[in-house]
Amino acid sequence: MKKLALACCMVGGLAACGGDGGSDHPTAPPIPPTPPAPTAPQPPGDLLSVACTGCGALDANTYAGTSVGVWRHVNATAAPVDVPVNIRGLSGHDVTLVFTNQGAEPQAMPALPLVPKASASAVGKTWRLDGEDSAVMRRVGEFNAHGWARLAATRPLAALEAREARIAPRQVVLNESRTWHDAEDQPHMATLLRQSQASDGTVVNFWIEDAERGPAKVSDATIDALAASFLGPGKVYDLLTHVGGPLWGAHGYAELIPGAGQPLDIVILKLTSDNPSARLMGYFYSRDVIRRSAGLPHSNEAVGFFLNSESLYAAGDAALKQAASTMAHEGMHLQNFYRRGAGHGPKYLFDTWLDEATAMMMEDFAGHAIDPAVNDIRDVRFRDYVRIRNGMYNCSLTTWEPFGETCESYSVSGSLGGFLNRQLGAGFFSRLLRDVSSEKSLEVLDAAIRAEATGAGLGEQLRRFSATAGALMRAADSPPGYGFPARIDGALRLPVIDPQNLAGLRALTQTVPTQLQPYASIPIVRPAMHGIYSERVSVPPGTALSVVIQ
């Protein structure tokens, strides 16, 4: 444009000079500048982009007609953004819009039309804990999260080590009895029935409440089977220490029981009152590793955890396998307390949602060693995530509501944990357990993810999980970065999880909620679309939209 304007000025100037003025011809009028050619209007840049590789998404507007295709828009602004979605190539395919809140504040959801879709009936309140179980879990959970933090105070390590040397743990022998206090401070007399040594030399004791021992309750054979599932080569104890290190050891806190020479006590008590359907399988109670005092008169001063004897009455394979999985779960809680709380300080303890997530992730990894045909994430957590009520989609990851009125947090944390296990592997899990780069659990999880998946932190992994779970993405052709693929990391094996197997169990919401909860998602399905799918979608601030076609 600058060159053209300069040339026009030069031509006009020369014509206006008119030679020497002696011409009989009138001066020619200036030549007008040549107007620029009209420019065709440019279409706005595509707000929706392809979010998978080697998949059914060919470009921002084209579906290949086969395989799973994923597109996305991440609204990083502070205002809603209208995203035009225009994708051709559909022939009876389902389109799922998945909104994922990647931030800590709830976001207002737009008004969206819902297409009725035949689905299963939602599961109602039958999955809730009864009052007794719920009260015990609340008490244990609250103390594990905050109890020791209120009591902790450091002392010089040298003085502590000298004190520990004077009060080494007393060694117990088979058939010795002692009183154990449960989480409600009730006493139980129990006897040491089995004493074994783990592969690292740690003594492991199995105690059984005297009134719970017998052929009709917990038999000696059941105790033997529990010990084998926990201590056998490559079994639960070996996997726990392989992934997360020792369950107890040296520390710098005089308020805790000594770090050296402690056995691991697995104590089987009747933790519920004649309730065959009790869901309480067991617990780790951090009160018990704190020294007894006037404020804590019922500390058992022992490193270990409890199992509920009632869950073992059946004495069948299923009960034993569930108990073995529970030992992996509670062992991780104990390990987290030692590694993070005693090792670095109470401020580094995980928030409950992440502490429980890691315990379920450990169950996930230990499942194959217990029974290759059973997997707790596949068979319980993710199944409940999809089928309870209208799904646990709009349930915040960071708000702990176990068996609540609208949300079941075990299924939320466990399902995401199972996804991360399969996508990022045992190395990520081990790094997460040890990461003390921050006192904030969200930041720790984000840092561990970024160390394994460059450029993709928690927000992106949460979006991919939400797209997988919200669309019930097929396992057979889930793109890389999506789905629950099978994985092998040395001795740690994870089975594939196919969300499509749960399609008949899911009941989607028939009303769009007014708010999308923090770190939560909502799927909206457009079933059996043909030709071009076209819709303008308003995406809330801090929210990612995933469009999944399959």
Coordinates of C-alpha atoms in Angstrom, one line a residue:
M1 CA 0.0 0.0 0.0
K2 CA 2.8 2.5 0.7
K3 CA 4.4 2.0 -2.7
L4 CA 1.1 2.4 -4.5
A5 CA 0.3 5.6 -2.7
L6 CA 3.7 7.1 -3.4
A7 CA 3.5 6.3 -7.2
C8 CA 0.1 8.0 -7.4
C9 CA 1.4 11.2 -5.7
M10 CA 4.3 11.3 -8.2
V11 CA 2.0 10.9 -11.2
G12 CA -0.4 13.6 -9.9
G13 CA 2.4 16.0 -9.2
L14 CA 3.9 15.8 -12.6
A15 CA 0.6 16.3 -14.4
A16 CA -0.1 19.4 -12.3
C17 CA 3.1 21.1 -13.4
G18 CA 1.8 21.4 -17.0
G19 CA 5.2 21.8 -18.8
D20 CA 6.3 25.3 -19.5
G21 CA 2.8 26.9 -19.3
G22 CA 2.9 27.7 -23.0
S23 CA 0.7 24.9 -24.2
D24 CA -2.7 25.6 -25.8
H25 CA -4.1 22.5 -24.1
P26 CA -5.7 22.7 -20.7
T27 CA -4.0 21.1 -17.8
A28 CA -5.0 17.5 -17.3
P29 CA -6.9 16.7 -14.1
P30 CA -5.0 14.6 -11.5
I31 CA -5.2 10.9 -11.9
P32 CA -7.2 9.5 -8.9
P33 CA -5.5 6.8 -6.9
T34 CA -6.4 3.3 -7.8
P35 CA -8.7 2.0 -5.0
P36 CA -7.5 -1.3 -3.3
A37 CA -9.2 -4.5 -4.4
P38 CA -11.9 -5.5 -1.9
T39 CA -10.7 -8.1 0.6
A40 CA -12.9 -11.1 1.2
P41 CA -14.0 -11.3 4.9
Q42 CA -11.8 -13.7 6.9
P43 CA -13.6 -16.3 8.8
P44 CA -12.9 -16.2 12.6
G45 CA -10.3 -18.7 13.8
D46 CA -11.7 -22.0 14.8
L47 CA -12.3 -22.0 18.5
L48 CA -12.6 -25.8 18.5
S49 CA -9.4 -27.7 17.8
V50 CA -8.5 -31.4 17.4
A51 CA -7.5 -32.9 20.8
C52 CA -6.3 -36.3 19.8
T53 CA -3.8 -38.0 17.5
G54 CA -4.3 -41.0 15.2
C55 CA -8.0 -40.7 15.9
G56 CA -11.4 -40.0 14.2
A57 CA -10.9 -36.2 14.3
L58 CA -9.4 -35.2 10.9
D59 CA -9.6 -31.4 11.4
A60 CA -11.6 -28.9 13.4
N61 CA -14.7 -29.5 11.3
T62 CA -14.4 -33.1 10.1
Y63 CA -15.0 -36.5 11.6
A64 CA -13.5 -39.5 9.8
G65 CA -16.7 -41.6 10.3
T66 CA -14.9 -44.2 12.3
S67 CA -12.9 -44.5 15.6
V68 CA -13.2 -42.0 18.5
G69 CA -12.8 -38.3 17.7
V70 CA -12.1 -35.7 20.3
W71 CA -12.1 -31.9 20.0
R72 CA -11.6 -29.2 22.7
H73 CA -11.8 -25.6 23.6
V74 CA -10.3 -24.3 26.9
N75 CA -11.8 -21.1 28.1
A76 CA -8.9 -19.5 30.0
T77 CA -10.8 -16.1 30.2
A78 CA -12.9 -14.7 33.0
A79 CA -16.1 -14.6 30.8
P80 CA -18.2 -17.2 29.0
V81 CA -17.1 -17.9 25.4
D82 CA -19.5 -18.9 22.6
V83 CA -17.9 -21.8 20.7
P84 CA -19.4 -22.7 17.3
V85 CA -19.3 -26.5 16.8
N86 CA -19.7 -27.6 13.2
I87 CA -18.4 -31.1 12.5
R88 CA -19.3 -33.1 9.4
G89 CA -19.0 -36.8 8.6
L90 CA -21.5 -38.2 11.0
S91 CA -23.7 -41.2 10.3
G92 CA -25.7 -42.1 13.4
H93 CA -22.8 -41.3 15.8
D94 CA -23.2 -40.1 19.3
V95 CA -21.8 -36.7 20.2
T96 CA -21.0 -35.9 23.8
L97 CA -20.3 -32.4 25.1
V98 CA -18.2 -32.7 28.3
F99 CA -17.8 -29.5 30.4
T100 CA -14.8 -29.8 32.8
N101 CA -14.3 -27.1 35.4
Q102 CA -10.5 -26.8 35.8
G103 CA -10.5 -24.3 38.6
A104 CA -11.4 -24.0 42.3
E105 CA -14.6 -21.9 41.9
P106 CA -18.0 -23.1 40.7
Q107 CA -19.1 -21.8 37.3
A108 CA -22.5 -20.9 36.1
M109 CA -23.7 -23.4 33.4
P110 CA -25.4 -22.2 30.3
A111 CA -29.0 -23.2 29.4
L112 CA -28.6 -26.2 27.1
P113 CA -31.3 -28.3 25.4
L114 CA -31.2 -31.9 26.5
V115 CA -32.1 -34.8 24.2
P116 CA -34.0 -37.6 25.9
K117 CA -32.0 -40.7 25.8
A118 CA -33.0 -44.1 27.0
S119 CA -30.9 -45.1 30.0
A120 CA -30.9 -47.3 33.0
S121 CA -32.6 -46.3 36.3
A122 CA -30.3 -44.5 38.7
V123 CA -29.2 -46.2 41.8
G124 CA -30.8 -44.4 44.8
K125 CA -29.7 -44.3 48.5
T126 CA -29.0 -48.0 48.9
W127 CA -25.3 -47.3 48.6
R128 CA -25.2 -45.0 51.6
L129 CA -23.4 -46.1 54.8
D130 CA -25.5 -46.7 57.9
G131 CA -25.2 -44.4 60.9
E132 CA -22.7 -46.5 62.8
D133 CA -20.3 -47.0 59.9
S134 CA -20.6 -43.3 59.0
A135 CA -19.8 -42.0 62.5
V136 CA -16.7 -44.2 62.8
M137 CA -15.4 -43.1 59.4
R138 CA -16.0 -39.4 60.2
R139 CA -14.1 -39.7 63.5
V140 CA -11.2 -41.6 62.0
G141 CA -11.0 -39.3 58.9
E142 CA -11.2 -36.1 60.9
F143 CA -8.4 -37.2 63.3
N144 CA -6.2 -38.5 60.5
A145 CA -6.5 -35.2 58.6
H146 CA -6.2 -32.8 61.6
G147 CA -5.7 -34.6 64.9
W148 CA -1.9 -35.0 64.9
A149 CA -1.4 -31.6 63.3
R150 CA -3.0 -30.0 66.4
L151 CA -0.7 -32.0 68.7
A152 CA 2.6 -32.0 66.8
A153 CA 5.6 -30.2 68.1
T154 CA 9.2 -30.9 67.2
R155 CA 12.1 -31.6 69.6
P156 CA 15.9 -31.8 68.9
L157 CA 16.4 -35.0 67.0
A158 CA 19.5 -36.0 69.1
A159 CA 17.5 -35.9 72.3
L160 CA 14.7 -37.8 70.7
E161 CA 17.0 -40.5 69.4
A162 CA 18.5 -40.9 72.9
R163 CA 15.0 -41.2 74.4
E164 CA 14.1 -43.8 71.8
A165 CA 17.1 -45.9 72.6
R166 CA 15.9 -46.1 76.2
I167 CA 12.3 -47.1 75.3
A168 CA 12.6 -49.7 72.6
P169 CA 9.4 -51.5 71.7
R170 CA 8.7 -54.5 73.9
Q171 CA 8.7 -57.7 71.9
V172 CA 5.5 -59.8 72.0
V173 CA 5.3 -63.5 71.5
L174 CA 2.7 -65.9 70.1
N175 CA -0.5 -66.4 72.1
E176 CA 0.1 -63.3 74.1
S177 CA -3.0 -61.2 74.7
R178 CA -3.6 -57.5 75.1
T179 CA -6.3 -54.9 75.0
W180 CA -6.9 -52.9 71.8
H181 CA -9.1 -49.8 71.7
D182 CA -11.2 -49.2 68.6
A183 CA -12.0 -45.8 67.1
E184 CA -14.9 -45.4 69.5
D185 CA -12.5 -46.0 72.4
Q186 CA -14.1 -49.4 73.2
P187 CA -11.7 -52.1 74.5
H188 CA -11.3 -55.5 72.8
M189 CA -9.2 -58.3 74.2
A190 CA -7.2 -59.9 71.4
T191 CA -4.6 -62.6 71.0
L192 CA -1.5 -62.7 68.8
L193 CA -2.3 -65.7 66.6
R194 CA 0.3 -65.4 63.8
Q195 CA 3.8 -63.8 63.7
S196 CA 5.8 -63.6 60.5
Q197 CA 8.6 -61.6 59.0
A198 CA 8.3 -59.5 55.9
S199 CA 10.9 -59.6 53.1
D200 CA 12.6 -56.5 54.5
G201 CA 12.8 -58.0 58.0
T202 CA 9.8 -56.2 59.6
V203 CA 7.9 -58.4 62.0
V204 CA 4.2 -58.6 61.1
N205 CA 1.7 -59.6 63.8
F206 CA -1.8 -60.8 63.2
W207 CA -4.1 -60.3 66.2
I208 CA -7.6 -61.7 66.5
E209 CA -10.3 -60.6 69.0
D210 CA -10.9 -63.5 71.4
A211 CA -14.6 -63.4 70.9
E212 CA -14.3 -63.4 67.1
R213 CA -12.1 -66.5 66.7
G214 CA -13.7 -69.7 65.7
P215 CA -15.0 -71.8 62.8
A216 CA -18.3 -69.8 62.5
K217 CA -16.5 -66.5 62.7
V218 CA -12.8 -66.0 61.8
S219 CA -11.0 -69.3 61.7
D220 CA -7.3 -70.1 62.0
A221 CA -7.3 -71.0 58.3
T222 CA -8.7 -67.6 57.4
I223 CA -5.8 -65.9 59.4
D224 CA -3.3 -68.1 57.5
A225 CA -4.8 -67.1 54.2
L226 CA -4.7 -63.4 55.1
A227 CA -1.1 -63.7 56.1
A228 CA -0.2 -65.4 52.8
S229 CA -2.0 -62.7 50.7
F230 CA -0.2 -59.9 52.6
L231 CA 3.3 -61.4 53.1
G232 CA 3.8 -63.8 50.2
P233 CA 6.5 -63.0 47.6
G234 CA 5.3 -60.2 45.4
K235 CA 2.1 -59.7 47.4
V236 CA 0.6 -56.7 49.1
Y237 CA 3.5 -55.8 51.6
D238 CA 6.1 -56.1 48.9
L239 CA 4.1 -54.0 46.5
L240 CA 3.5 -51.3 49.2
T241 CA 7.2 -51.0 50.0
H242 CA 8.2 -51.2 46.3
V243 CA 6.0 -48.2 45.4
G244 CA 6.1 -46.1 48.6
G245 CA 9.0 -47.2 50.8
P246 CA 8.8 -48.3 54.5
L247 CA 5.6 -48.1 56.4
W248 CA 7.4 -46.8 59.5
G249 CA 10.9 -45.8 60.6
A250 CA 13.0 -42.9 61.9
H251 CA 11.4 -39.5 62.4
G252 CA 11.9 -36.3 64.4
Y253 CA 8.8 -36.2 66.6
A254 CA 8.9 -37.0 70.3
E255 CA 5.1 -37.2 70.3
L256 CA 5.1 -40.2 68.1
I257 CA 6.1 -43.8 69.1
P258 CA 9.7 -44.7 68.4
G259 CA 10.8 -45.2 64.8
A260 CA 13.1 -48.2 65.3
G261 CA 12.1 -51.8 65.9
Q262 CA 8.4 -51.4 65.5
P263 CA 6.4 -54.4 64.3
L264 CA 3.5 -54.0 62.0
D265 CA 0.2 -55.0 63.8
I266 CA -2.8 -56.1 61.8
V267 CA -5.7 -56.3 64.3
I268 CA -8.9 -58.1 63.5
L269 CA -11.8 -56.8 65.7
K270 CA -15.5 -56.6 65.6
L271 CA -15.9 -53.0 64.5
T272 CA -19.6 -53.0 63.8
S273 CA -22.6 -54.3 65.8
D274 CA -24.0 -57.5 64.3
N275 CA -24.4 -55.9 60.9
P276 CA -23.8 -58.5 58.1
S277 CA -24.2 -55.8 55.4
A278 CA -21.6 -53.5 57.1
R279 CA -19.5 -51.7 54.6
L280 CA -16.7 -50.8 57.1
M281 CA -13.9 -53.1 56.1
G282 CA -11.2 -51.6 58.3
Y283 CA -9.2 -48.4 59.0
F284 CA -5.8 -46.9 59.9
Y285 CA -6.2 -44.6 62.9
S286 CA -3.2 -42.2 63.3
R287 CA -4.1 -41.8 67.0
D288 CA -2.4 -45.1 67.6
V289 CA 1.1 -44.0 66.6
I290 CA 0.9 -41.1 69.0
R291 CA 2.2 -41.6 72.5
R292 CA -0.5 -42.2 75.1
S293 CA -1.2 -39.1 77.2
A294 CA -4.0 -37.5 79.3
G295 CA -5.4 -36.1 76.0
L296 CA -5.1 -39.5 74.2
P297 CA -5.7 -42.1 76.9
H298 CA -6.8 -44.8 74.4
S299 CA -3.9 -44.7 71.9
N300 CA -2.8 -48.3 71.2
E301 CA 0.8 -47.1 70.7
A302 CA 1.3 -49.4 67.8
V303 CA 2.0 -49.2 64.1
G304 CA -0.7 -51.0 62.2
F305 CA -4.4 -51.0 61.2
F306 CA -7.7 -52.7 61.9
L307 CA -9.8 -55.1 59.9
N308 CA -13.5 -55.7 60.6
S309 CA -14.0 -59.3 61.6
E310 CA -17.6 -59.4 60.4
S311 CA -16.4 -58.9 56.8
L312 CA -14.5 -62.2 57.2
Y313 CA -17.3 -64.4 58.6
A314 CA -18.1 -65.8 55.1
A315 CA -14.5 -67.1 55.0
G316 CA -14.9 -67.5 51.2
D317 CA -12.5 -66.4 48.5
A318 CA -14.3 -63.2 47.8
A319 CA -14.1 -62.1 51.5
L320 CA -10.4 -62.9 51.7
K321 CA -9.6 -61.1 48.5
Q322 CA -11.5 -58.0 49.7
A323 CA -9.6 -58.1 53.0
A324 CA -6.3 -58.3 51.1
S325 CA -7.3 -55.3 49.1
T326 CA -8.3 -53.5 52.3
M327 CA -4.8 -54.2 53.7
A328 CA -3.3 -52.5 50.6
H329 CA -5.6 -49.5 51.1
E330 CA -5.0 -49.1 54.9
G331 CA -1.3 -49.9 54.5
M332 CA -1.1 -46.9 52.1
H333 CA -2.8 -44.6 54.6
L334 CA -0.2 -45.7 57.3
Q335 CA 2.6 -45.2 54.8
N336 CA 1.3 -41.8 53.8
F337 CA 1.2 -40.7 57.4
Y338 CA 4.8 -41.9 58.0
R339 CA 6.3 -40.8 54.8
R340 CA 4.7 -37.3 54.6
G341 CA 3.6 -36.4 58.1
A342 CA 6.3 -37.9 60.3
G343 CA 9.0 -37.6 57.6
H344 CA 8.4 -34.0 56.6
G345 CA 5.8 -32.6 59.0
P346 CA 2.0 -32.5 59.4
K347 CA 1.6 -29.7 56.9
Y348 CA 2.7 -32.1 54.2
L349 CA -0.1 -34.6 54.9
F350 CA -2.3 -35.1 51.9
D351 CA -5.8 -33.6 52.0
T352 CA -8.4 -36.4 52.6
W353 CA -9.4 -36.6 48.9
L354 CA -5.9 -37.2 47.8
D355 CA -5.0 -39.5 50.7
E356 CA -8.0 -41.7 49.8
A357 CA -7.2 -41.5 46.1
T358 CA -3.7 -42.8 46.7
A359 CA -5.0 -45.6 48.9
M360 CA -7.4 -46.7 46.1
M361 CA -4.6 -46.3 43.5
M362 CA -2.6 -48.7 45.6
E363 CA -5.5 -51.2 45.6
D364 CA -5.6 -50.8 41.8
F365 CA -1.9 -51.8 41.5
A366 CA -2.2 -54.6 44.1
G367 CA -5.3 -56.1 42.6
H368 CA -3.5 -58.4 40.1
A369 CA -1.3 -59.9 42.8
I370 CA -4.5 -60.6 44.8
D371 CA -6.7 -61.9 42.0
P372 CA -6.1 -61.1 38.3
A373 CA -9.9 -61.5 37.7
V374 CA -10.8 -58.7 40.2
N375 CA -10.0 -55.0 40.1
D376 CA -11.4 -52.6 42.6
I377 CA -11.4 -49.5 40.4
R378 CA -13.0 -51.3 37.4
D379 CA -15.5 -53.4 39.5
V380 CA -16.5 -50.9 42.2
R381 CA -15.2 -47.3 42.0
F382 CA -15.7 -46.5 38.3
R383 CA -18.9 -48.5 38.1
D384 CA -20.3 -46.5 41.0
Y385 CA -19.0 -43.3 39.4
V386 CA -21.1 -44.0 36.3
R387 CA -24.2 -45.6 37.7
I388 CA -25.1 -43.9 41.1
R389 CA -28.0 -41.5 40.6
N390 CA -27.1 -39.5 37.5
G391 CA -23.4 -40.3 37.8
M392 CA -20.8 -38.6 40.0
Y393 CA -19.9 -36.2 37.2
N394 CA -20.8 -32.9 38.9
C395 CA -19.0 -33.8 42.1
S396 CA -16.0 -31.8 43.1
L397 CA -12.7 -33.8 43.3
T398 CA -11.6 -31.8 46.3
T399 CA -14.8 -31.8 48.4
W400 CA -14.8 -35.1 50.4
E401 CA -18.3 -36.5 50.7
P402 CA -18.1 -40.2 51.2
F403 CA -21.5 -41.8 50.5
G404 CA -23.2 -38.4 50.7
E405 CA -26.7 -37.4 49.6
T406 CA -25.6 -36.4 46.1
C407 CA -21.9 -37.4 45.8
E408 CA -19.8 -40.4 46.6
S409 CA -16.3 -39.2 46.9
Y410 CA -14.6 -42.7 46.9
S411 CA -15.9 -43.2 43.4
V412 CA -14.7 -39.8 42.3
S413 CA -11.2 -39.9 43.7
G414 CA -10.8 -43.6 42.9
S415 CA -11.9 -43.3 39.2
L416 CA -9.5 -40.4 38.5
G417 CA -6.8 -42.3 40.3
G418 CA -7.4 -45.4 38.1
F419 CA -7.2 -43.2 35.0
L420 CA -3.9 -41.6 36.1
N421 CA -2.4 -45.0 37.0
R422 CA -3.1 -46.3 33.5
Q423 CA -2.0 -43.1 31.7
L424 CA 1.1 -42.2 33.7
G425 CA 2.1 -45.4 35.4
A426 CA 3.8 -46.6 38.6
G427 CA 6.7 -44.1 38.3
F428 CA 4.2 -41.2 38.5
F429 CA 2.4 -42.8 41.4
S430 CA 5.7 -43.3 43.3
R431 CA 6.7 -39.7 42.6
L432 CA 3.3 -38.4 43.8
L433 CA 3.7 -40.2 47.1
R434 CA 7.1 -38.6 47.7
D435 CA 6.5 -35.1 46.3
V436 CA 6.9 -32.4 49.0
S437 CA 7.3 -29.5 46.6
S438 CA 4.2 -27.9 48.2
E439 CA 2.0 -28.2 51.3
K440 CA -1.1 -28.0 49.0
S441 CA -2.4 -31.3 47.7
L442 CA -3.6 -29.9 44.4
E443 CA -0.2 -28.4 43.7
V444 CA 1.6 -31.7 44.6
L445 CA -0.7 -33.7 42.2
D446 CA -0.2 -31.1 39.5
A447 CA 3.6 -31.2 39.9
A448 CA 3.7 -35.0 39.8
I449 CA 1.7 -35.1 36.7
R450 CA 3.8 -32.5 34.9
A451 CA 7.0 -34.4 35.8
E452 CA 5.6 -37.4 33.9
A453 CA 3.5 -35.7 31.2
T454 CA 5.4 -32.7 29.9
G455 CA 3.0 -29.8 29.3
A456 CA -0.1 -31.5 30.6
G457 CA -0.9 -30.8 34.2
L458 CA -3.9 -31.6 36.4
G459 CA -6.3 -29.5 34.4
E460 CA -5.6 -31.3 31.1
Q461 CA -5.5 -34.7 32.7
L462 CA -8.9 -34.0 34.4
R463 CA -10.3 -32.9 31.0
R464 CA -9.1 -36.2 29.4
F465 CA -10.5 -38.2 32.3
S466 CA -13.8 -36.4 32.1
A467 CA -14.0 -36.9 28.3
T468 CA -13.3 -40.6 28.8
A469 CA -15.8 -41.0 31.6
G470 CA -18.5 -38.6 30.3
A471 CA -18.6 -40.1 26.8
L472 CA -18.1 -43.7 28.0
M473 CA -15.3 -43.8 25.5
R474 CA -14.7 -47.2 23.8
A475 CA -11.6 -48.9 25.0
A476 CA -10.8 -50.5 21.6
D477 CA -10.1 -47.2 19.9
S478 CA -9.6 -44.6 22.6
P479 CA -6.9 -42.2 21.4
P480 CA -3.6 -42.0 23.1
G481 CA -4.0 -40.0 26.3
Y482 CA -7.6 -41.1 26.8
G483 CA -9.3 -44.2 28.2
F484 CA -8.2 -46.8 30.8
P485 CA -5.8 -49.0 28.8
A486 CA -4.1 -52.0 30.3
R487 CA -0.6 -51.3 31.6
I488 CA 2.3 -53.3 32.9
D489 CA 5.1 -51.7 35.0
G490 CA 7.3 -54.5 36.1
A491 CA 5.4 -56.5 38.8
L492 CA 2.6 -54.0 38.8
R493 CA -0.2 -54.9 36.3
L494 CA -3.4 -53.0 35.5
P495 CA -6.3 -54.4 33.5
V496 CA -8.1 -52.5 30.8
I497 CA -11.4 -50.8 31.8
D498 CA -13.9 -50.4 29.0
P499 CA -16.4 -47.6 29.9
Q500 CA -18.8 -48.8 27.2
N501 CA -19.5 -51.9 29.3
L502 CA -21.3 -49.6 31.7
A503 CA -23.6 -47.9 29.1
G504 CA -26.6 -50.0 30.2
L505 CA -26.1 -48.8 33.8
R506 CA -25.9 -45.1 33.3
A507 CA -28.7 -42.7 33.9
L508 CA -27.8 -39.2 32.6
T509 CA -29.2 -36.0 34.2
Q510 CA -32.4 -34.7 32.6
T511 CA -31.7 -31.2 33.8
V512 CA -28.6 -29.1 33.4
P513 CA -27.4 -28.0 36.9
T514 CA -27.1 -24.3 37.5
Q515 CA -23.5 -24.6 38.5
L516 CA -20.5 -26.7 37.5
Q517 CA -18.7 -27.6 40.6
P518 CA -14.9 -27.1 41.0
Y519 CA -12.8 -29.8 39.5
A520 CA -15.9 -31.6 38.2
S521 CA -17.5 -32.3 34.9
I522 CA -20.9 -32.6 33.2
P523 CA -21.6 -34.7 30.0
I524 CA -24.4 -33.7 27.6
V525 CA -25.2 -36.3 24.9
R526 CA -26.5 -35.7 21.4
P527 CA -27.4 -39.2 20.3
A528 CA -27.4 -40.6 16.7
M529 CA -26.4 -37.6 14.8
H530 CA -26.2 -37.6 11.0
G531 CA -24.5 -35.4 8.4
I532 CA -23.2 -32.2 10.1
Y533 CA -23.5 -31.7 13.8
S534 CA -23.9 -27.9 14.4
E535 CA -24.4 -26.2 17.7
R536 CA -23.2 -23.0 19.3
V537 CA -22.0 -23.9 22.8
S538 CA -21.4 -21.4 25.6
V539 CA -18.3 -22.4 27.6
P540 CA -18.1 -21.0 31.2
P541 CA -14.9 -19.3 32.4
G542 CA -12.1 -21.6 33.6
T543 CA -13.8 -24.5 31.9
A544 CA -12.8 -26.9 29.1
L545 CA -15.2 -28.1 26.5
S546 CA -14.5 -31.6 25.1
V547 CA -16.5 -32.8 22.1
V548 CA -16.4 -36.6 21.7
I549 CA -17.8 -38.4 18.7
Q550 CA -18.0 -42.2 18.5

